[in-house]
Coordinates of C-alpha atoms and ligand atoms in Angstrom, one line a residue:
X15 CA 109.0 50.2 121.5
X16 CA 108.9 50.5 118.0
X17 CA 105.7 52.8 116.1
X18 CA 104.5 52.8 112.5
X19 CA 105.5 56.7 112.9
X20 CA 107.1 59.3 114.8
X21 CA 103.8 61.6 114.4
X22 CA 100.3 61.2 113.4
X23 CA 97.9 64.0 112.9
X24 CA 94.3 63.9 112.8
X25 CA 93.1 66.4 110.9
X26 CA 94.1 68.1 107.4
X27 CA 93.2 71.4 108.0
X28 CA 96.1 74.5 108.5
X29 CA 97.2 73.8 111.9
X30 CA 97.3 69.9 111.3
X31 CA 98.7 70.4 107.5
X32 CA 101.5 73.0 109.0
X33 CA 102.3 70.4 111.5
X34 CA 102.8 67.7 109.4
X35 CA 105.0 69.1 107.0
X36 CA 107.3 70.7 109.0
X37 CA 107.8 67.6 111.2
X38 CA 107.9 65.4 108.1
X39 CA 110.2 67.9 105.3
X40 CA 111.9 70.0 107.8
X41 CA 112.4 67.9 110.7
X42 CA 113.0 64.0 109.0
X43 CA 109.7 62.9 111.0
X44 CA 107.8 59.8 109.5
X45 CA 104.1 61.0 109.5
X46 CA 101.0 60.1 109.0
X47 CA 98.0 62.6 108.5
X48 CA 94.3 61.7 108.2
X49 CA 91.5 63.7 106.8
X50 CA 88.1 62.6 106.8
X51 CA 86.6 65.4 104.2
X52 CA 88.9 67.7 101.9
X53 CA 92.6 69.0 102.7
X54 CA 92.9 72.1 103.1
X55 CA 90.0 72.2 106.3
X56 CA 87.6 75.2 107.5
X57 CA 89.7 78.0 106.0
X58 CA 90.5 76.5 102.6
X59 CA 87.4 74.7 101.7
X60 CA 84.8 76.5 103.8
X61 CA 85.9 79.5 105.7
X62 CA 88.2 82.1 105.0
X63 CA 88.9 81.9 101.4
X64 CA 85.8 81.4 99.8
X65 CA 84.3 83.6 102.3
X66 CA 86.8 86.5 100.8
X67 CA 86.4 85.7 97.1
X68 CA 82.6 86.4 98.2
X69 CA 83.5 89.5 99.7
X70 CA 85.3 90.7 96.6
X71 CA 82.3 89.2 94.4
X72 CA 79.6 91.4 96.6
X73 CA 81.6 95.0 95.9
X74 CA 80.1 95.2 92.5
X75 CA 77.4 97.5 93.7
X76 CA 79.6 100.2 95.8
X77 CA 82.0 100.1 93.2
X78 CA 79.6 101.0 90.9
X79 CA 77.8 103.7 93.3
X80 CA 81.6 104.6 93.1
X81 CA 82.6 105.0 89.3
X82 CA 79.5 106.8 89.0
X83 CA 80.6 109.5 91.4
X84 CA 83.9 109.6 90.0
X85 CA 82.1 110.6 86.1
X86 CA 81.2 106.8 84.8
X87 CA 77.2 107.8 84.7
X88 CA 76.6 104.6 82.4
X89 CA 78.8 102.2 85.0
X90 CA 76.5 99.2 85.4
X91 CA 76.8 96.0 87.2
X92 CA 73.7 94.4 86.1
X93 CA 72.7 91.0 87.7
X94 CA 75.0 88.7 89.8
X95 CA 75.0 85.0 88.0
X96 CA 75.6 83.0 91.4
X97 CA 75.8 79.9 88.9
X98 CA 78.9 81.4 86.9
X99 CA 80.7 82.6 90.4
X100 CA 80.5 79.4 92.1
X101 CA 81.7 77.1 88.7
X102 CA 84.7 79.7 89.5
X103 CA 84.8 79.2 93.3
X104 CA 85.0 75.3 93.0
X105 CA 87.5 75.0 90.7
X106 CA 89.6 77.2 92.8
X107 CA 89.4 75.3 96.0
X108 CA 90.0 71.8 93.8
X109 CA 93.8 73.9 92.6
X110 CA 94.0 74.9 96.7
X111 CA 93.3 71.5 97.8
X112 CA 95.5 69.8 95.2
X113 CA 98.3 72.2 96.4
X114 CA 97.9 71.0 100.0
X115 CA 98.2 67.8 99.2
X116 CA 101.4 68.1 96.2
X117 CA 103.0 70.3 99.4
X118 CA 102.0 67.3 102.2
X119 CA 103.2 64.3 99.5
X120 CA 106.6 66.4 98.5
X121 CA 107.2 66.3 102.6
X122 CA 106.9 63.0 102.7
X123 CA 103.3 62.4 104.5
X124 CA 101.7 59.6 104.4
X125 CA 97.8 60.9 103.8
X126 CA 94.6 58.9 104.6
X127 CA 91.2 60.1 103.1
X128 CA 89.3 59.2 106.0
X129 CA 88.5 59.5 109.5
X130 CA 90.3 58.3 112.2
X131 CA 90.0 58.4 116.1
X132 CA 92.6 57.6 118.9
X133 CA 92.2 53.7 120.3
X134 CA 94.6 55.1 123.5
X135 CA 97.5 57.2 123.7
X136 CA 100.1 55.6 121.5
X137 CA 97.4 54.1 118.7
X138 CA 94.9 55.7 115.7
X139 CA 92.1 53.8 114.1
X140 CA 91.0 54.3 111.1
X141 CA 87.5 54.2 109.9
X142 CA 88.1 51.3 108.0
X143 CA 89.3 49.5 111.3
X144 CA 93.3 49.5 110.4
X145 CA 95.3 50.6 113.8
X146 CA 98.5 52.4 113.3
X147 CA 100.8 53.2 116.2
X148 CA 102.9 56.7 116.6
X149 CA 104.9 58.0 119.2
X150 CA 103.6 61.0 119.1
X151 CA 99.6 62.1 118.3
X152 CA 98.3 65.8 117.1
X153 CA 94.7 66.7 117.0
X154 CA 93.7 69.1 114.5
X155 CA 90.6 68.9 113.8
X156 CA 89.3 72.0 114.2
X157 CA 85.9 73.3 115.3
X158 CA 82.2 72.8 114.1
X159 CA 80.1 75.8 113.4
X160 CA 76.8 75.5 116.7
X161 CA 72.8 76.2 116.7
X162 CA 71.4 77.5 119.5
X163 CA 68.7 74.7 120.2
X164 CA 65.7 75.9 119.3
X165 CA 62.8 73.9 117.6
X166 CA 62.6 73.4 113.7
X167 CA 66.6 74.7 113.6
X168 CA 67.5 72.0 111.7
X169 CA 65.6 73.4 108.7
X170 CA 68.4 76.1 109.1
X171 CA 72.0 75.9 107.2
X172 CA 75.3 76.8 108.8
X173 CA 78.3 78.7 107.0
X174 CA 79.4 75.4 105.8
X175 CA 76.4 74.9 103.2
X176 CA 76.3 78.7 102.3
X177 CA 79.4 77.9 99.9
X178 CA 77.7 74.7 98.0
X179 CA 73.8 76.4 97.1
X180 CA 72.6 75.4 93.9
X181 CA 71.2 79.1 93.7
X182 CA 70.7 82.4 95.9
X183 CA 67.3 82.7 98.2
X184 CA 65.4 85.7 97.3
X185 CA 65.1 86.6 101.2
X186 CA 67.2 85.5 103.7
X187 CA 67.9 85.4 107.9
X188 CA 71.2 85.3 109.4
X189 CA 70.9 84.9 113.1
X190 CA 74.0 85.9 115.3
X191 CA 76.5 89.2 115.5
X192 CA 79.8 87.8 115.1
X193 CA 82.0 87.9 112.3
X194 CA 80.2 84.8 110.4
X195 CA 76.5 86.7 110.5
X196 CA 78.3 90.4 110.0
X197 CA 80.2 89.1 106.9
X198 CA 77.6 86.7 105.1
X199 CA 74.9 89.9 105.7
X200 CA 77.4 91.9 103.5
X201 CA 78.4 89.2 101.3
X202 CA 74.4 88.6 100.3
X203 CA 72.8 91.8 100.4
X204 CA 76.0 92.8 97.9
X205 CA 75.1 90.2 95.9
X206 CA 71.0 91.4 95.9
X207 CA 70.0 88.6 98.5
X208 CA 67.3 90.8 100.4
X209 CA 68.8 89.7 104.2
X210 CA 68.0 90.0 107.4
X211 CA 70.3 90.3 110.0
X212 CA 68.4 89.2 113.6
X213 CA 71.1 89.8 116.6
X214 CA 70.4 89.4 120.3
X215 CA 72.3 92.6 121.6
X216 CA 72.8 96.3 120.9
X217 CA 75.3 96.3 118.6
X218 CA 77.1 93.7 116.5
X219 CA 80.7 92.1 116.7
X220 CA 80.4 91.8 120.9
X221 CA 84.4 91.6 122.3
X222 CA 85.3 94.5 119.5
X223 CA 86.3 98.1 120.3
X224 CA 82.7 99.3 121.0
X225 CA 83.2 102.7 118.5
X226 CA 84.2 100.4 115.8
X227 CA 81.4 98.0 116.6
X228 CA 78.8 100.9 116.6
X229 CA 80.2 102.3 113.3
X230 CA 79.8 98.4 111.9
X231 CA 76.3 98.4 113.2
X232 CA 75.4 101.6 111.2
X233 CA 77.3 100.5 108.2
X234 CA 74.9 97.0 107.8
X235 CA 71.9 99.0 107.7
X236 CA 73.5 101.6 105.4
X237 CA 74.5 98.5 103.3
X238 CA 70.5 97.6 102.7
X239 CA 70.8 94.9 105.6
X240 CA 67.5 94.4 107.6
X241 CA 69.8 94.1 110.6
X242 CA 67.3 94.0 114.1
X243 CA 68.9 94.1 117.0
X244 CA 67.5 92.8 120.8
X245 CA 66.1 89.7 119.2
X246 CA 66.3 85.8 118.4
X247 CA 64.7 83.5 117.1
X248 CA 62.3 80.9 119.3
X249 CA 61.1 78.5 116.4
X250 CA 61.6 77.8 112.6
X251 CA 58.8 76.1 111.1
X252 CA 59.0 74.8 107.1
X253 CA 56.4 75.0 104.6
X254 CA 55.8 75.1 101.2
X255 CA 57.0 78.9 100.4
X256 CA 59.7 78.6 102.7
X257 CA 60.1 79.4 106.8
X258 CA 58.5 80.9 109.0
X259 CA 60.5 81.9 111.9
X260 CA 59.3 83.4 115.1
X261 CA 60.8 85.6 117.9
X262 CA 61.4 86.4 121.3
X263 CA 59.7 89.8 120.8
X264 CA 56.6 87.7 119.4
X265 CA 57.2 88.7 115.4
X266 CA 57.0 86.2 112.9
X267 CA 58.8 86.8 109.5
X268 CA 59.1 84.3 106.4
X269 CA 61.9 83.4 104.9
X270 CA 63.7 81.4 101.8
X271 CA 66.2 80.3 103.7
X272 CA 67.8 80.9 107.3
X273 CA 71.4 80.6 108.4
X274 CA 72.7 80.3 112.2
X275 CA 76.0 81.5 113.1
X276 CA 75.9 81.4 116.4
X277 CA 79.2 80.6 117.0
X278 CA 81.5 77.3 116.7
X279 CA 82.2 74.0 119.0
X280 CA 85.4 72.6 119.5
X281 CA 85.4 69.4 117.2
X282 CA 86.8 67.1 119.8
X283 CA 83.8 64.5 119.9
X284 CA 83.6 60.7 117.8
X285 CA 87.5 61.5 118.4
X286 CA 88.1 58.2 121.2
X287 CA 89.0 60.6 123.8
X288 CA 87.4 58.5 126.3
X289 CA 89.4 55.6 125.3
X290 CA 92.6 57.9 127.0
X291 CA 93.0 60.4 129.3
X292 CA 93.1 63.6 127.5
X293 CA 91.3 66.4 129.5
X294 CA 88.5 68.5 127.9
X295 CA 86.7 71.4 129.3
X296 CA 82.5 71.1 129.0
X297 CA 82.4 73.0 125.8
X298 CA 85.2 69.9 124.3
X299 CA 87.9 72.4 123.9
X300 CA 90.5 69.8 124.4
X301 CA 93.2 71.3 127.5
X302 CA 97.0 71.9 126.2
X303 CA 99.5 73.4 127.9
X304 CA 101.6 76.1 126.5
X305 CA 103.5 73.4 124.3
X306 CA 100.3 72.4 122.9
X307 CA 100.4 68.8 124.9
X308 CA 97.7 67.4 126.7
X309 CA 97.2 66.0 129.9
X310 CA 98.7 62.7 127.8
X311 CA 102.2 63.2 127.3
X312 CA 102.2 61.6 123.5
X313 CA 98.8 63.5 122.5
X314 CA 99.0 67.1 121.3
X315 CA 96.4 69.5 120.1
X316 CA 96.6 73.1 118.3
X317 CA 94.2 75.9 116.4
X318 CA 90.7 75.6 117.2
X319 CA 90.2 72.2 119.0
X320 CA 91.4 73.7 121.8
X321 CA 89.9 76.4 121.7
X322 CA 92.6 79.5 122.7
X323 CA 92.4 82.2 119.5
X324 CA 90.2 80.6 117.2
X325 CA 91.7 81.8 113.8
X326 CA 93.8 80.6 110.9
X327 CA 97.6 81.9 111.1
X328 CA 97.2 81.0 115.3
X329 CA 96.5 77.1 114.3
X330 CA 99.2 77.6 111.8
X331 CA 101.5 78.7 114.5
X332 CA 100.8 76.4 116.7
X333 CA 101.3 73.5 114.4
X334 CA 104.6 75.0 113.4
X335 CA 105.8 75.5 117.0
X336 CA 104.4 72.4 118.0
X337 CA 106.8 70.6 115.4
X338 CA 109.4 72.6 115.8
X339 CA 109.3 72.0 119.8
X340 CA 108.5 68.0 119.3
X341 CA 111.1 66.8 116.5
X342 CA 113.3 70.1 115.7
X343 CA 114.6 70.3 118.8
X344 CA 113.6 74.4 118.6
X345 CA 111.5 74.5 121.5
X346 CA 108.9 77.5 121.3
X347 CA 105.7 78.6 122.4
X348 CA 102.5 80.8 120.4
X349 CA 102.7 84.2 121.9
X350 CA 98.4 84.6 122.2
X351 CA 98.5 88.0 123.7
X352 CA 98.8 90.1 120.8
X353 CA 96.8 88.6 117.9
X354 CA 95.3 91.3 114.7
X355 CA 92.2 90.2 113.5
X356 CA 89.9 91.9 110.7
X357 CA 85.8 91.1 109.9
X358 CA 85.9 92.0 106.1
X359 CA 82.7 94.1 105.8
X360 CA 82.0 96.0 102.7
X361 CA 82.9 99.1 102.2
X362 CA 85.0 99.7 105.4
X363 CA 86.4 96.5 106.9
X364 CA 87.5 96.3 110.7
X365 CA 90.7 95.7 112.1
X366 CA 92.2 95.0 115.4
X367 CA 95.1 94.3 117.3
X368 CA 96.0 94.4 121.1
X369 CA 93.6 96.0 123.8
X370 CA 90.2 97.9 123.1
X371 CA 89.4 100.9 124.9
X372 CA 87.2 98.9 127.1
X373 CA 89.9 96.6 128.1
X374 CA 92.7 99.8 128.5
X375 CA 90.1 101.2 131.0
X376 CA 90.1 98.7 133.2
X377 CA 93.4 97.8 133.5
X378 CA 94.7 102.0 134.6
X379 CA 94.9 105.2 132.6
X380 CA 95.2 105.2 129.1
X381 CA 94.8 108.4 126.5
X382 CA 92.7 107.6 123.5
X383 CA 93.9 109.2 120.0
X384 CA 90.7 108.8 117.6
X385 CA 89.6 110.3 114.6
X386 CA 86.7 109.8 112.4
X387 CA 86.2 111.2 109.2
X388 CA 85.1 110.8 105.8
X389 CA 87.6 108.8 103.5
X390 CA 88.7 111.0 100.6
X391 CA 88.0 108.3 97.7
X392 CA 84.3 107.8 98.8
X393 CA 83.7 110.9 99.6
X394 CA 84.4 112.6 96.3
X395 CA 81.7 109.9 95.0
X396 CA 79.3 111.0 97.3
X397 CA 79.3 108.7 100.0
X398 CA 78.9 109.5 103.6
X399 CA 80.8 106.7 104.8
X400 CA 82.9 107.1 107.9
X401 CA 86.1 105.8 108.5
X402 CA 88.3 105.4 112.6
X403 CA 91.1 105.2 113.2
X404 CA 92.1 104.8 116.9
X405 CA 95.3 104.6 118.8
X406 CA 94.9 103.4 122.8
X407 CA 98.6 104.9 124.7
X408 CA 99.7 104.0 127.9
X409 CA 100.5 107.6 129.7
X410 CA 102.8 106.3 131.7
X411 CA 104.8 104.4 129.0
X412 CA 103.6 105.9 125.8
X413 CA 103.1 102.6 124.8
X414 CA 100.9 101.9 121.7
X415 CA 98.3 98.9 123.6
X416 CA 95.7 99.0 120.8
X417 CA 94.8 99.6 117.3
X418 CA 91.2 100.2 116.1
X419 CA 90.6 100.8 112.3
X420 CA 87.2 101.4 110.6
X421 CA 87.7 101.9 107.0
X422 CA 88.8 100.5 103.4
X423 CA 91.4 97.9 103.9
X424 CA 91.5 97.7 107.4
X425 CA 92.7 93.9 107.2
X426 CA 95.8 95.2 105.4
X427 CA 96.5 98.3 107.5
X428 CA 95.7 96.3 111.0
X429 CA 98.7 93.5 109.6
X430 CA 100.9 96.7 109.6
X431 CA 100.5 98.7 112.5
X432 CA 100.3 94.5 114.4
X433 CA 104.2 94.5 113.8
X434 CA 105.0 97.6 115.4
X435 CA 102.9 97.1 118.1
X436 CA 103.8 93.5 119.2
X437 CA 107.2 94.9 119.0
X438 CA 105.8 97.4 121.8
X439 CA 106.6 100.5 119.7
X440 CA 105.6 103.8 121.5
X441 CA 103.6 106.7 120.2
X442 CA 106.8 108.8 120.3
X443 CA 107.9 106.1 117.4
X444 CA 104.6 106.2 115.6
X445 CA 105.1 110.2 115.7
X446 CA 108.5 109.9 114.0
X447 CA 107.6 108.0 111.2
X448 CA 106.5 110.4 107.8
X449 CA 103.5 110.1 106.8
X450 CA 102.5 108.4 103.2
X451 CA 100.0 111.0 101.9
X452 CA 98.2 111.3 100.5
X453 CA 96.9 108.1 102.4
X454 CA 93.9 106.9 105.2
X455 CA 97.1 105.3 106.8
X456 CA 98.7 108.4 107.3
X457 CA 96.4 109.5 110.2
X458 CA 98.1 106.4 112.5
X459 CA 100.8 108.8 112.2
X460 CA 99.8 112.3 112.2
X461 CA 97.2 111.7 115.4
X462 CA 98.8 114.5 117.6
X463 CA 96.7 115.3 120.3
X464 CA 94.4 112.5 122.3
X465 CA 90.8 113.1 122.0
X466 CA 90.6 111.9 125.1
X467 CA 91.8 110.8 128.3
X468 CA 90.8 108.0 130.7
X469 CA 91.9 107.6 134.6
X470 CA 91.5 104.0 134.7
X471 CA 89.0 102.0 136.9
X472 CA 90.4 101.4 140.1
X473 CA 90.3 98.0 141.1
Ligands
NDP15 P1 81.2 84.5 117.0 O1 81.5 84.0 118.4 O2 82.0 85.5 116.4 O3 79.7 85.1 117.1 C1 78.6 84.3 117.6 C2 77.4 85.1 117.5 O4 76.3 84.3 117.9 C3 77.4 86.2 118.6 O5 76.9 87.4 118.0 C4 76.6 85.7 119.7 O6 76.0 86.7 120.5 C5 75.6 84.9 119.0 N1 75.0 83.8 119.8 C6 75.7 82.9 120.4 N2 74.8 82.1 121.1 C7 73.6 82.5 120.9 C8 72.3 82.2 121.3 N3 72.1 81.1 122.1 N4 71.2 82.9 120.9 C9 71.4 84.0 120.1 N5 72.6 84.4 119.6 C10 73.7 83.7 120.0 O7 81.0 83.2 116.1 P2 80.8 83.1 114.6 O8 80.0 81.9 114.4 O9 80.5 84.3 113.9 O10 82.3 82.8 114.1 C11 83.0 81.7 114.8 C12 84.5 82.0 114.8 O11 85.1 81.9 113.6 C13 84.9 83.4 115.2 O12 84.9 83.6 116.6 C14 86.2 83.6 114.7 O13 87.1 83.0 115.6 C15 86.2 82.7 113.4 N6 86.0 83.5 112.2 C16 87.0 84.5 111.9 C17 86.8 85.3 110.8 C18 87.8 86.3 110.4 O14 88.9 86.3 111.0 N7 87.5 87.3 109.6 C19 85.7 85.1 109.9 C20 84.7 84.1 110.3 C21 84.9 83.4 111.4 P3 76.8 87.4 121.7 O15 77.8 88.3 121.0 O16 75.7 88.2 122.3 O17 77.4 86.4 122.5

């Protein structure tokens, strides 16, 4: 049987655009890709980047806390033009998105703006009603950011409209305590957004080493965040000066505008999936083996449609291997065991790679090498600011299992120490590396003694 092409990929964010090009300019594939919004997906056009360029835009105030205390006693910021940023924000992701698809167009991809589902296992449709055939189909398309089903919540945004206001709210609530909610409170309250932070449980970032978590706790409220913790919302109701939201512990508070991130759905429905027999699980997370495929043998999925590590390089990987595997003949599989992450909070960011102490606990004895301490730089300024740095061994092994860092470019350090690490270095081999002084880093190194030791909970 003859197809119109070897792959098509629904879905033009990084796992599906990875995908695509390597099958098409590496491997000699002819593909097809559709996209029913803007290349470039979640991260590009609403996710991680703009998200960061925010971050960097919301430092003004702790950097100038900072000049101040380093002999600037004029340094001023004055007001944040939200207007000027975002002119500066779009035209940015219009030179991403144009990269994406010069990258996708030089590999030889066919691209269709618009949406397309599966009509059965061999066949696409496009929203215009044209069928193409391919012998083999991936589905990228990502994941959808979820309320929590409570009445008036559609007054609410999600992340994706935060990026396209016409202008800032005076007073905002962000409900949830994951990295969306943790990173938009920092983002707007650094910007002079008064914001509210409403989180059901005792500390934010749940699934995070819990030190670091109760040091990023401290730090929103230090950071001028309203963050209350215990409750959620029950209702949102709209009026003319804005929304009135009540809560489970019966307080009411007004608002300009509200945002839920409350987590994200697999993006797996309007996709034809009944028309074939591609297993989901109840959430939609669509079910791939280690090779990405599906309980189809011509379907595949990868990054956050299936649901495994929900983050940008792991979809990129996936789509890579995926091609690789399918028309490289380099058959390989995403290693998901070992994955660094970072929440970019302001000032001190948190990374993480491997096991938390939580997690070392239970699975036997493991000694705990932790320090916390003031960074020099804010110090001098006259910041209190804390900054960890953790190290979780394996006694028997002395092998590194986790890395916890709490401080000023955590993101960077945690991509460092998450090469070591999933290289299954030992703390004899972080011991014999010099230190870089005078550095934060350097304490990864120079952590002689553990502060303390766990037995392990049997069972
Ligand atoms: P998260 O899963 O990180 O957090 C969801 C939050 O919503 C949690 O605090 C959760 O509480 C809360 N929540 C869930 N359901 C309810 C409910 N019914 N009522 C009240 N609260 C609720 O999701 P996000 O939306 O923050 O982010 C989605 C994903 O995007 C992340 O998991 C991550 O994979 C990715 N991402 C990665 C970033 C990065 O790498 N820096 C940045 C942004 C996003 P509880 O903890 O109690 O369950």
């Amino acid at each position: 049987m003859t197809f119109d092409y070897d792959l098509f990929v629904i879905g033009g964010g990084s796992g599906g655009v990875r995908a695509a090009r390597i099958a098409a300019g590496e491997h000699g594939a002819k593909v097809g890709l559709a996209e029913e919004s803007r290349l470039g997906g979640t991260c590009v056009i609403r996710g991680c980047v703009p998200k960061k360029l925010m971050i960097f835009a919301s430092q003004a105030g702790n950097m100038q806390a900072e000049m101040q205390g380093y002999g600037w006693p004029d340094a001023k910021t004055g007001d944040f033009s939200w207007e000027i940023y975002r002119e500066k924000q779009d035209a940015e992701l219009t030179r991403l998105e144009l990269i994406y698809r010069a990258g996708l167009e030089r590999a030889g991809v066919e691209v269709h703006d618009q949406r397309a589902k599966l009509a059965d296992h061999h066949t696409v449709e496009l929203a215009d009603g044209t069928r193409m055939t391919a012998k083999h189909i991936l589905i990228a398309t990502g994941g959808r950011p979820a309320k929590i089903g409570v009445p008036g919540e559609e007054h609410a945004m999600i992340s994706d409209d935060l990026f396209l206001m016409d202008k800032l709210p005076k007073r905002v609530l962000l409900v949830g305590g994951g990295f969306i909610a943790c990173e938009f409170a920092t983002i707007l309250a650094g910007l002079g957004v008064d914001t509210v932070q409403a989180y059901r449980g005792d500390a934010v970032l749940r699934g995070f080493d819990r030190e670091a978590r109760d040091l990023a706790t401290l730090q929103l409220s230090h950071q001028g965040i309203d963050l209350r913790l215990g409750i959620t919302p029950t209702r949102l109701d709209k009026g003319a000066d804005g929304i009135t939201v009540s809560f489970d512990d019966d307080s009411t508070d007004r608002f300009d505008a509200v945002m839920f991130a409350t987590g994200r759905d697999p993006y797996s429905w309007g996709l034809g999936l009944e028309n074939t027999q591609v297993k989901t699980q109840p959430n939609g997370a669509i079910i791939v083996d280690e090779w990405s495929q599906t309980s189809v043998p011509s379907v595949y999925a990868v990054g956050d449609v299936t649901n495994r590590v929900n983050l940008t390089p792991v979809a990129i990987r996936e789509g890579h291997s995926f091609a690789d595997t399918v028309f490289g003949n380099k058959p390989r599989t995403v290693d998901h065991s070992i994955v660094a992450s970072a929440v970019y909070l302001r000032p001190h960011e948190l990374g993480s790679v491997g096991l938390t102490e939580e997690e070392a606990v239970l699975r036997g004895p493991v000694d705990v090498y932790s320090t916390v301490f003031r960074p020099m730089r804010s110090m001098f300024a006259g910041s209190d600011a804390r900054m960890m740095m953790k190290l979780l061994v394996d006694p028997k092994t002395d092998k590194v299992l986790g890395c916890h860092i709490f401080g000023p470019e955590a993101g960077e350090m945690i991509q460092l120490s998450a090469i070591p690490i999933g290289m299954g270095a030992t703390k004899a081999q972080f011991d014999a590396t010099i230190a870089v002084h005078p550095t934060a880093a350097e304490e990864l190194v120079t952590m002689r003694q553990p502060s303390r030791r766990h037995h392990g909970v049997p069972g």
